[in-house]
CSV table of C-alpha atoms and ligand atoms in Angstrom, one decimal:
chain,number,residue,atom,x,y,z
A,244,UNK,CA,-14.1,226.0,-150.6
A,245,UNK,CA,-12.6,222.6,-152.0
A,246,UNK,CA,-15.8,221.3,-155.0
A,247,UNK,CA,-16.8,218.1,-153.8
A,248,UNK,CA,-15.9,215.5,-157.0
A,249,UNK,CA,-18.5,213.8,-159.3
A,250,UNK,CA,-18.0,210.8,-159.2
A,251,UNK,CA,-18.8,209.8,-163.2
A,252,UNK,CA,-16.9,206.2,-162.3
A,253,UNK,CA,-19.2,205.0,-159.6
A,254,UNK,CA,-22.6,206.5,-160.9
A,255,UNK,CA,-22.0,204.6,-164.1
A,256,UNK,CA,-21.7,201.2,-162.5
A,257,UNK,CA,-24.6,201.7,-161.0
A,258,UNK,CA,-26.5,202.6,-164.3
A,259,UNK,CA,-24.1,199.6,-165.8
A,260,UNK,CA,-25.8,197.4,-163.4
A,261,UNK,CA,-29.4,198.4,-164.0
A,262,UNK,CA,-29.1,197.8,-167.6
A,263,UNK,CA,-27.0,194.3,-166.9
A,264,UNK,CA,-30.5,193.2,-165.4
A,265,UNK,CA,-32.8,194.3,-167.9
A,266,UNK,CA,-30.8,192.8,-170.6
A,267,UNK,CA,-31.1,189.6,-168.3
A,268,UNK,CA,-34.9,190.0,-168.2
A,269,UNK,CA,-35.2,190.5,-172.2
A,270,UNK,CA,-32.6,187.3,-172.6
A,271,UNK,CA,-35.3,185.3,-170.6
A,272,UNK,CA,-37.6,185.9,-173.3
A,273,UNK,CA,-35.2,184.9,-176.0
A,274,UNK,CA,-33.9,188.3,-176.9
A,275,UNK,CA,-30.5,189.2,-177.2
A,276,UNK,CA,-30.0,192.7,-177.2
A,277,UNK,CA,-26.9,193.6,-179.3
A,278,UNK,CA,-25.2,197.0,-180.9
A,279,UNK,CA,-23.2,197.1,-184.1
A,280,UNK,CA,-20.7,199.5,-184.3
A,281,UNK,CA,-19.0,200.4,-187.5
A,282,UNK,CA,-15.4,201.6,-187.4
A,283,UNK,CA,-14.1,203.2,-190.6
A,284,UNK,CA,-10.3,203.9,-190.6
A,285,UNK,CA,-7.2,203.4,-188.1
A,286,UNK,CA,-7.9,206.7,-186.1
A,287,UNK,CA,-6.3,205.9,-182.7
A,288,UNK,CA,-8.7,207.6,-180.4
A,289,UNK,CA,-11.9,205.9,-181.8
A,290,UNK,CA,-10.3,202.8,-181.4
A,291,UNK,CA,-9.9,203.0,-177.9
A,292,UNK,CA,-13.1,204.4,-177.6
A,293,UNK,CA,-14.7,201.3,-179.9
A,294,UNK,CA,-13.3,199.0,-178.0
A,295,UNK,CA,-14.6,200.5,-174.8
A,296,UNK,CA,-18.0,200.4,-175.9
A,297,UNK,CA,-17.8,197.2,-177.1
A,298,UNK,CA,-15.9,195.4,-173.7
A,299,UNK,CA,-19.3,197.5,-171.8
A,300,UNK,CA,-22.0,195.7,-174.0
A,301,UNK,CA,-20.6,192.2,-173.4
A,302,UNK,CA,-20.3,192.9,-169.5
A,303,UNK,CA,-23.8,193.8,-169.3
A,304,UNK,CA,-24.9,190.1,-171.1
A,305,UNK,CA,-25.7,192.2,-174.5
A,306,UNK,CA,-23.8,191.1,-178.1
A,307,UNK,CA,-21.7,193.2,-179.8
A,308,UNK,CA,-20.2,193.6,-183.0
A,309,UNK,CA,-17.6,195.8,-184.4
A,310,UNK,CA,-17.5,195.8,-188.2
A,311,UNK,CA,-13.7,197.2,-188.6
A,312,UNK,CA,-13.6,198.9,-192.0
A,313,UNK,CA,-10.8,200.4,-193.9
A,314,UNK,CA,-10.0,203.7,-194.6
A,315,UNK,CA,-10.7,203.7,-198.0
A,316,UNK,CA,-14.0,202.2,-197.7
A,317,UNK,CA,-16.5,204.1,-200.3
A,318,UNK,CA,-19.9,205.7,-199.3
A,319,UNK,CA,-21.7,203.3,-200.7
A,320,UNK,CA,-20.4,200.2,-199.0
A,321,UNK,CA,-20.7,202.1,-196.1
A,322,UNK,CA,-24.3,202.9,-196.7
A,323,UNK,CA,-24.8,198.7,-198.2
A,324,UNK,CA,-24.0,198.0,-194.5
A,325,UNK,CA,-26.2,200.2,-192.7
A,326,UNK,CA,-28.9,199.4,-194.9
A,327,UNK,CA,-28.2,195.8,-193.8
A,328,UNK,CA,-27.7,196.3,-190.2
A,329,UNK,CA,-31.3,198.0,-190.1
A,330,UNK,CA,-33.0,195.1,-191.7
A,331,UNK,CA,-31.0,192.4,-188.8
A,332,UNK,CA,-33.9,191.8,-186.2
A,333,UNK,CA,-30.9,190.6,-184.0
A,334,UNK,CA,-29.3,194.6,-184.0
A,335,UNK,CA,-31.0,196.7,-181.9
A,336,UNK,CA,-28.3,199.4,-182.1
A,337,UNK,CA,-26.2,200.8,-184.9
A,338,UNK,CA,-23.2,203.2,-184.0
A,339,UNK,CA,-21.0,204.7,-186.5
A,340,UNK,CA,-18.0,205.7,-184.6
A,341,UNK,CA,-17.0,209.7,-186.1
A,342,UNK,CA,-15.1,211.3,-187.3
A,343,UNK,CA,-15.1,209.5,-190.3
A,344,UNK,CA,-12.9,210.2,-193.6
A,345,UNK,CA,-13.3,213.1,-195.4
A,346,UNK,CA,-14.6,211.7,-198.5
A,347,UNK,CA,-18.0,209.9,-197.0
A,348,UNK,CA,-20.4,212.3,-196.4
A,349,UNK,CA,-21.4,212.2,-192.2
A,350,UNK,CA,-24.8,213.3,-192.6
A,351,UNK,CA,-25.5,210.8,-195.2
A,352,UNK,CA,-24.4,208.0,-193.4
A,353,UNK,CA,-26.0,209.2,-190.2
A,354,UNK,CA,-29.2,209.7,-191.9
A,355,UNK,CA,-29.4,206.0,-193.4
A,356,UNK,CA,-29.4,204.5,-189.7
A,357,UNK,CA,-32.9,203.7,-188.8
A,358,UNK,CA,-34.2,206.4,-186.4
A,359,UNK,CA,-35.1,203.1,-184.5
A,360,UNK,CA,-31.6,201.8,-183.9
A,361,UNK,CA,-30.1,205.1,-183.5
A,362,UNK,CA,-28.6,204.8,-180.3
A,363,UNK,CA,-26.6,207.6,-181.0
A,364,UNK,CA,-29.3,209.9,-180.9
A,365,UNK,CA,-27.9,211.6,-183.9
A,366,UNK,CA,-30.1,211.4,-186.4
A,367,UNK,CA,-32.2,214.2,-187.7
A,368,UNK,CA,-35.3,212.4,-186.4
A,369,UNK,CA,-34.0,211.7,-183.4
A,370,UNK,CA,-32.9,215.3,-183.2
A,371,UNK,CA,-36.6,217.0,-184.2
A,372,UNK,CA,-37.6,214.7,-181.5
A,373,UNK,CA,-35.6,215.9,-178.8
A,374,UNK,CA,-36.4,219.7,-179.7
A,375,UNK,CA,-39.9,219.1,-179.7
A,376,UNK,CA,-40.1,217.6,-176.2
A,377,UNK,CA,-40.6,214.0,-177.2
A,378,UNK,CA,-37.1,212.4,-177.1
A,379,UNK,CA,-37.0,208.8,-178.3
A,380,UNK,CA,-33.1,208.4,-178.1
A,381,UNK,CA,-31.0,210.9,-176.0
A,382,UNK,CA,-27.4,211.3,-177.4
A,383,UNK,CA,-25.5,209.8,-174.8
A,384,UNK,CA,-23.2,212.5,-173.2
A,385,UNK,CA,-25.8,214.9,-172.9
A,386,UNK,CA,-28.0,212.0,-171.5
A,387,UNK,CA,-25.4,211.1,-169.1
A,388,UNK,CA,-24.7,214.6,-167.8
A,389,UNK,CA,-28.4,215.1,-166.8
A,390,UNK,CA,-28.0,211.8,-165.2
A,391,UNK,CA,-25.3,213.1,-163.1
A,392,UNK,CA,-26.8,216.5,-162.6
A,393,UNK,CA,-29.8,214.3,-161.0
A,394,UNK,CA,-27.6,211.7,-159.0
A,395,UNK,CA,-26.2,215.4,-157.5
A,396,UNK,CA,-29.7,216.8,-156.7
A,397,UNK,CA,-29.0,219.9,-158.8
A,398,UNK,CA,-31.5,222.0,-158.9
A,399,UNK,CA,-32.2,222.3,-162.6
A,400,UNK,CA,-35.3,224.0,-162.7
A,401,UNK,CA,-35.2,227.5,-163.0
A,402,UNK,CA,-31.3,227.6,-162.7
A,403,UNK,CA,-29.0,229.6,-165.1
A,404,UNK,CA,-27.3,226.6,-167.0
A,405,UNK,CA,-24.5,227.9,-169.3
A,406,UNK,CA,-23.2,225.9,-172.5
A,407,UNK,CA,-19.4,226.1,-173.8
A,408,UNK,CA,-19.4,224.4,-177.5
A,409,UNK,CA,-22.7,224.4,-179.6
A,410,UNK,CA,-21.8,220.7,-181.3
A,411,UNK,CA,-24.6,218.6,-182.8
A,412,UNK,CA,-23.4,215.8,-180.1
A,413,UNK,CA,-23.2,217.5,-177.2
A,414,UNK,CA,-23.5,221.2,-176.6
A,415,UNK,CA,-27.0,221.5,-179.0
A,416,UNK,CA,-28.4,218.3,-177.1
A,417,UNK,CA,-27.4,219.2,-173.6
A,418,UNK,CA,-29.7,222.5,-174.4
A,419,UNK,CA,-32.8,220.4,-175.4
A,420,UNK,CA,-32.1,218.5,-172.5
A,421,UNK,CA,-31.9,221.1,-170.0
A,422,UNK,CA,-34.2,223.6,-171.3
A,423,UNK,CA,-36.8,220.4,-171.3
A,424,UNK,CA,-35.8,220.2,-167.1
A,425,UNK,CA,-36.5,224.0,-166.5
A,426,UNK,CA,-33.6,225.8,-167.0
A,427,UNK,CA,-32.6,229.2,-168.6
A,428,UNK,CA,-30.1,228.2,-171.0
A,429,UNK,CA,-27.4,230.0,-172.5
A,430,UNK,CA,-25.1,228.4,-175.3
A,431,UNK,CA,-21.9,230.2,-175.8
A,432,UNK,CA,-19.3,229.3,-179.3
A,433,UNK,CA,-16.5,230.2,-180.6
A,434,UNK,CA,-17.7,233.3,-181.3
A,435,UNK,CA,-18.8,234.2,-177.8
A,436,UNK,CA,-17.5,238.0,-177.2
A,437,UNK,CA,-16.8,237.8,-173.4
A,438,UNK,CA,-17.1,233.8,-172.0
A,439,UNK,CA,-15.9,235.0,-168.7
A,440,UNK,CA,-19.3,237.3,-168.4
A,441,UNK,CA,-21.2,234.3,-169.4
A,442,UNK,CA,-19.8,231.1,-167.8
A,443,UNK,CA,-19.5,233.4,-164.1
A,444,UNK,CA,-23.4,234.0,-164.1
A,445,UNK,CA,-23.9,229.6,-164.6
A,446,UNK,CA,-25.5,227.7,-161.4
A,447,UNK,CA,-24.9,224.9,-163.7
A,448,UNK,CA,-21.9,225.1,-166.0
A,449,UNK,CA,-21.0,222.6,-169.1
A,450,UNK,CA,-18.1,222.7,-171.2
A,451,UNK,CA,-17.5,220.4,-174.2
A,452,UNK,CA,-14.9,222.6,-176.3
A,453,UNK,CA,-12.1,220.2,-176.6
A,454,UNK,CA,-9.8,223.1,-176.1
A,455,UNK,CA,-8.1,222.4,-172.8
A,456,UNK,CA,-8.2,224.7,-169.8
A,457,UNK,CA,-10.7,227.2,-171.6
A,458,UNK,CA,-12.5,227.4,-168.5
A,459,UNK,CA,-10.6,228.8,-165.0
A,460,UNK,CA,-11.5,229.1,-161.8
A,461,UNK,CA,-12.1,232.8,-162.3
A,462,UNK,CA,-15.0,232.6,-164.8
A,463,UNK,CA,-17.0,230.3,-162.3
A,464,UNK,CA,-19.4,231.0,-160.0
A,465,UNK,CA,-18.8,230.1,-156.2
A,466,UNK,CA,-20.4,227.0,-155.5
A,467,UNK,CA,-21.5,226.0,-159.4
A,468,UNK,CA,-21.9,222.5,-160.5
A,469,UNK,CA,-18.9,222.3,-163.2
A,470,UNK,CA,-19.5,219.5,-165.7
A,471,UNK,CA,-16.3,219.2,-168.2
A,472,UNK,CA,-17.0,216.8,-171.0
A,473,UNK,CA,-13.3,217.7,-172.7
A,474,UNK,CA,-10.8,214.7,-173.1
A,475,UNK,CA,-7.7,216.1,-174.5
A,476,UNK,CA,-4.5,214.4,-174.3
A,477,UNK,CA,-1.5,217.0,-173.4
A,478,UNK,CA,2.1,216.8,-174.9
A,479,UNK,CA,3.3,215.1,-172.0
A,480,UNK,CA,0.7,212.4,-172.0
A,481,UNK,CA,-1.7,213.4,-169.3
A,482,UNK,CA,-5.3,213.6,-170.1
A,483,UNK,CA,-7.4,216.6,-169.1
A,484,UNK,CA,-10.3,218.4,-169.7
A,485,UNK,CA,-11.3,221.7,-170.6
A,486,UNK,CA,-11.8,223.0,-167.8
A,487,UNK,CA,-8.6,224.0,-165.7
A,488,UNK,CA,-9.2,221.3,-162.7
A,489,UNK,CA,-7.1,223.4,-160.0
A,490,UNK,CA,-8.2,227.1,-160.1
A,491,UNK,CA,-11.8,225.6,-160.8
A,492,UNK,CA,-12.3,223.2,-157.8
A,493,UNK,CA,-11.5,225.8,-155.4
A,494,UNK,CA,-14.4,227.9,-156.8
A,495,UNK,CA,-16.8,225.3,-158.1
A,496,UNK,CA,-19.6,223.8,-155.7
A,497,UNK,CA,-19.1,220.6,-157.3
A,498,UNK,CA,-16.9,218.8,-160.6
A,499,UNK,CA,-16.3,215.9,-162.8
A,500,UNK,CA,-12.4,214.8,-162.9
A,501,UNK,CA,-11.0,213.9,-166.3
A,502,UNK,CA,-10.8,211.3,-166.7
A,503,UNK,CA,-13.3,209.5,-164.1
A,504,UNK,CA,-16.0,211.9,-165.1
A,505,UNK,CA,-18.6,212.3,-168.2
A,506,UNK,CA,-16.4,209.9,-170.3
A,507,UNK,CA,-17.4,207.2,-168.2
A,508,UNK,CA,-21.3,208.4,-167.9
A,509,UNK,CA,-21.6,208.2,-172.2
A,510,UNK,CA,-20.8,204.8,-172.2
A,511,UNK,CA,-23.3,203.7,-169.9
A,512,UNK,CA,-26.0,205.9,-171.3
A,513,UNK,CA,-25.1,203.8,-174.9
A,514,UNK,CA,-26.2,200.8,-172.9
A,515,UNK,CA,-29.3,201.8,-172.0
A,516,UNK,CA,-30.5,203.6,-175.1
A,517,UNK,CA,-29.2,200.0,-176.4
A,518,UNK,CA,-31.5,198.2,-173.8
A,519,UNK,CA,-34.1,200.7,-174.3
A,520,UNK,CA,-34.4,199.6,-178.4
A,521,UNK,CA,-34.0,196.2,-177.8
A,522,UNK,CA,-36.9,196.6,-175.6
A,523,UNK,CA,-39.1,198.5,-177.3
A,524,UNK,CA,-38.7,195.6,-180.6
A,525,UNK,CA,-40.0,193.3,-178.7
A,526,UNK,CA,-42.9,195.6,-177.3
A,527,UNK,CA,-44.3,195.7,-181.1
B,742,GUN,N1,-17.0,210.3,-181.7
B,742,GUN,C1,-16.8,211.0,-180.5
B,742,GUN,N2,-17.9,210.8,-179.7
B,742,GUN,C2,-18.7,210.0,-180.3
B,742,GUN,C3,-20.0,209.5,-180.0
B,742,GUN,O1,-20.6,209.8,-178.9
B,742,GUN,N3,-20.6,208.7,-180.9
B,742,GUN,C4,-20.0,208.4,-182.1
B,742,GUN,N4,-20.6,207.6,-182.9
B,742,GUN,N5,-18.8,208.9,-182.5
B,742,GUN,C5,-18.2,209.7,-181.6
């Protein structure tokens, strides 16, 4: 069996295009919705990733900002501009791209968004929400995964979904998330004693480990839906995932490609938890 690809590309133009008309809607009334993003420091990756996000907002009609910081920006600049950003009427979204230097405390500045322009879904609010069944903004990966798991018509109810990485962004989240849709979750770490034993028993498999090729096509199930969230950039230059691409999609029932997979998915799901806070502002 060859796993049919998941097409993260394709799926997120769609969800690109939905939000590009809602944002049309909420400019006919006036509204603008825009996200802020806050870049501290010259880390390459987030960069590219900034500017991604960025290019995305403006091609669905939405504004965006990227306040470029420097590296040796203090905490409590940092936490002056946040505190700014959620007094603007005109921001619906704040993003602070991670990681971010080792001397500003990531929880702190997380915690000083507003809950309401969050688009993240990263702070603790936000969190307490999603654990208790009430989500007002879904991290985006997670968000984007169960988007894709629905665009497959996965089964997700009553399935065995198995976790690789237990990260506040994505591996904690995607539990909430899939536990909430009916599944028995499992979520394995670095700790796991025997992944192989867990990841073969997965109908639905996730991996967001950023080690690349954790996963082969010997620890899957036939005919599992193989979601690999890592981006990992080899010595050669090629990008790939976690999950060994080969060996898996001869196993695997269906998989995302890195890259042309999740990555794709996250940035579209920031769009509409964007859309989704400009429209709620404007609903009070
Ligand atoms: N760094 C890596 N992924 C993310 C993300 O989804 N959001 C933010 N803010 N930073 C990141």
């Amino acid at each position: 069996m060859t796993a049919r690809i998941i097409d993260g590309k394709a799926l997120s133009e769609q969800v690109r295009e939905g939000v590009r008309l809602r944002t049309q809607a909420l400019r006919t009334k006036g509204v603008v919705p825009g996200l802020t993003v806050l870049l501290v420091g010259e880390n390459a990756a987030s960069q590219v990733y900034v500017r991604n996000k960025a290019a995305a907002c403006e091609k669905a009609g939405m504004h965006s900002r990227v306040i470029q910081l420097g590296a040796d920006t203090s905490e409590e600049e940092l936490l002056n501009i946040i505190e700014n950003l959620n007094e603007d009427p005109g921001v619906h979204g704040i993003l602070v791209q991670l990681p971010l230097p080792g001397h500003i405390d990531t929880g702190l500045v997380i915690e000083t968004i507003s809950a309401a322009k969050d688009v993240d879904g990263f702070h603790i609010s936000n969190a307490g929400l999603l654990m208790t069944g009430r989500p007002l903004f879904r991290p985006c990966t997670p968000y984007g995964i169960m988007k894709m798991l629905e665009s497959e018509n996965a089964v997700v109810r009553g399935a065995e979904a198995v976790i690789v990485g237990a990260s506040n962004i994505v591996g904690k989240p995607m539990a909430m998330l899939l536990l909430a849709a009916g599944a028995t979750v499992t979520l394995c770490n670095s700790k796991t004693r025997d992944l192989g034993a867990q990841t073969r028993r997965a109908d639905i498999l996730i991996v967001a480990t950023g080690r690349p090729g954790i996963v082969t096509g010997d620890m899957i199930k036939p005919g599992a839906i193989v979601i690999d969230v890592g981006i990992n950039r080899l010595p050669d230059g090629k990008l790939v995932g976690d999950v060994d691409f080969e060996s898996a999609r001869q196993v695997a029932g269906a998989i995302t490609p890195v890259p042309g997979g999740v990555g794709p998915m996250t940035i579209a799901m920031l769009l509409v938890n964007t859309i989704e806070a400009a429209e709620r502002s404007t609903a009070s």
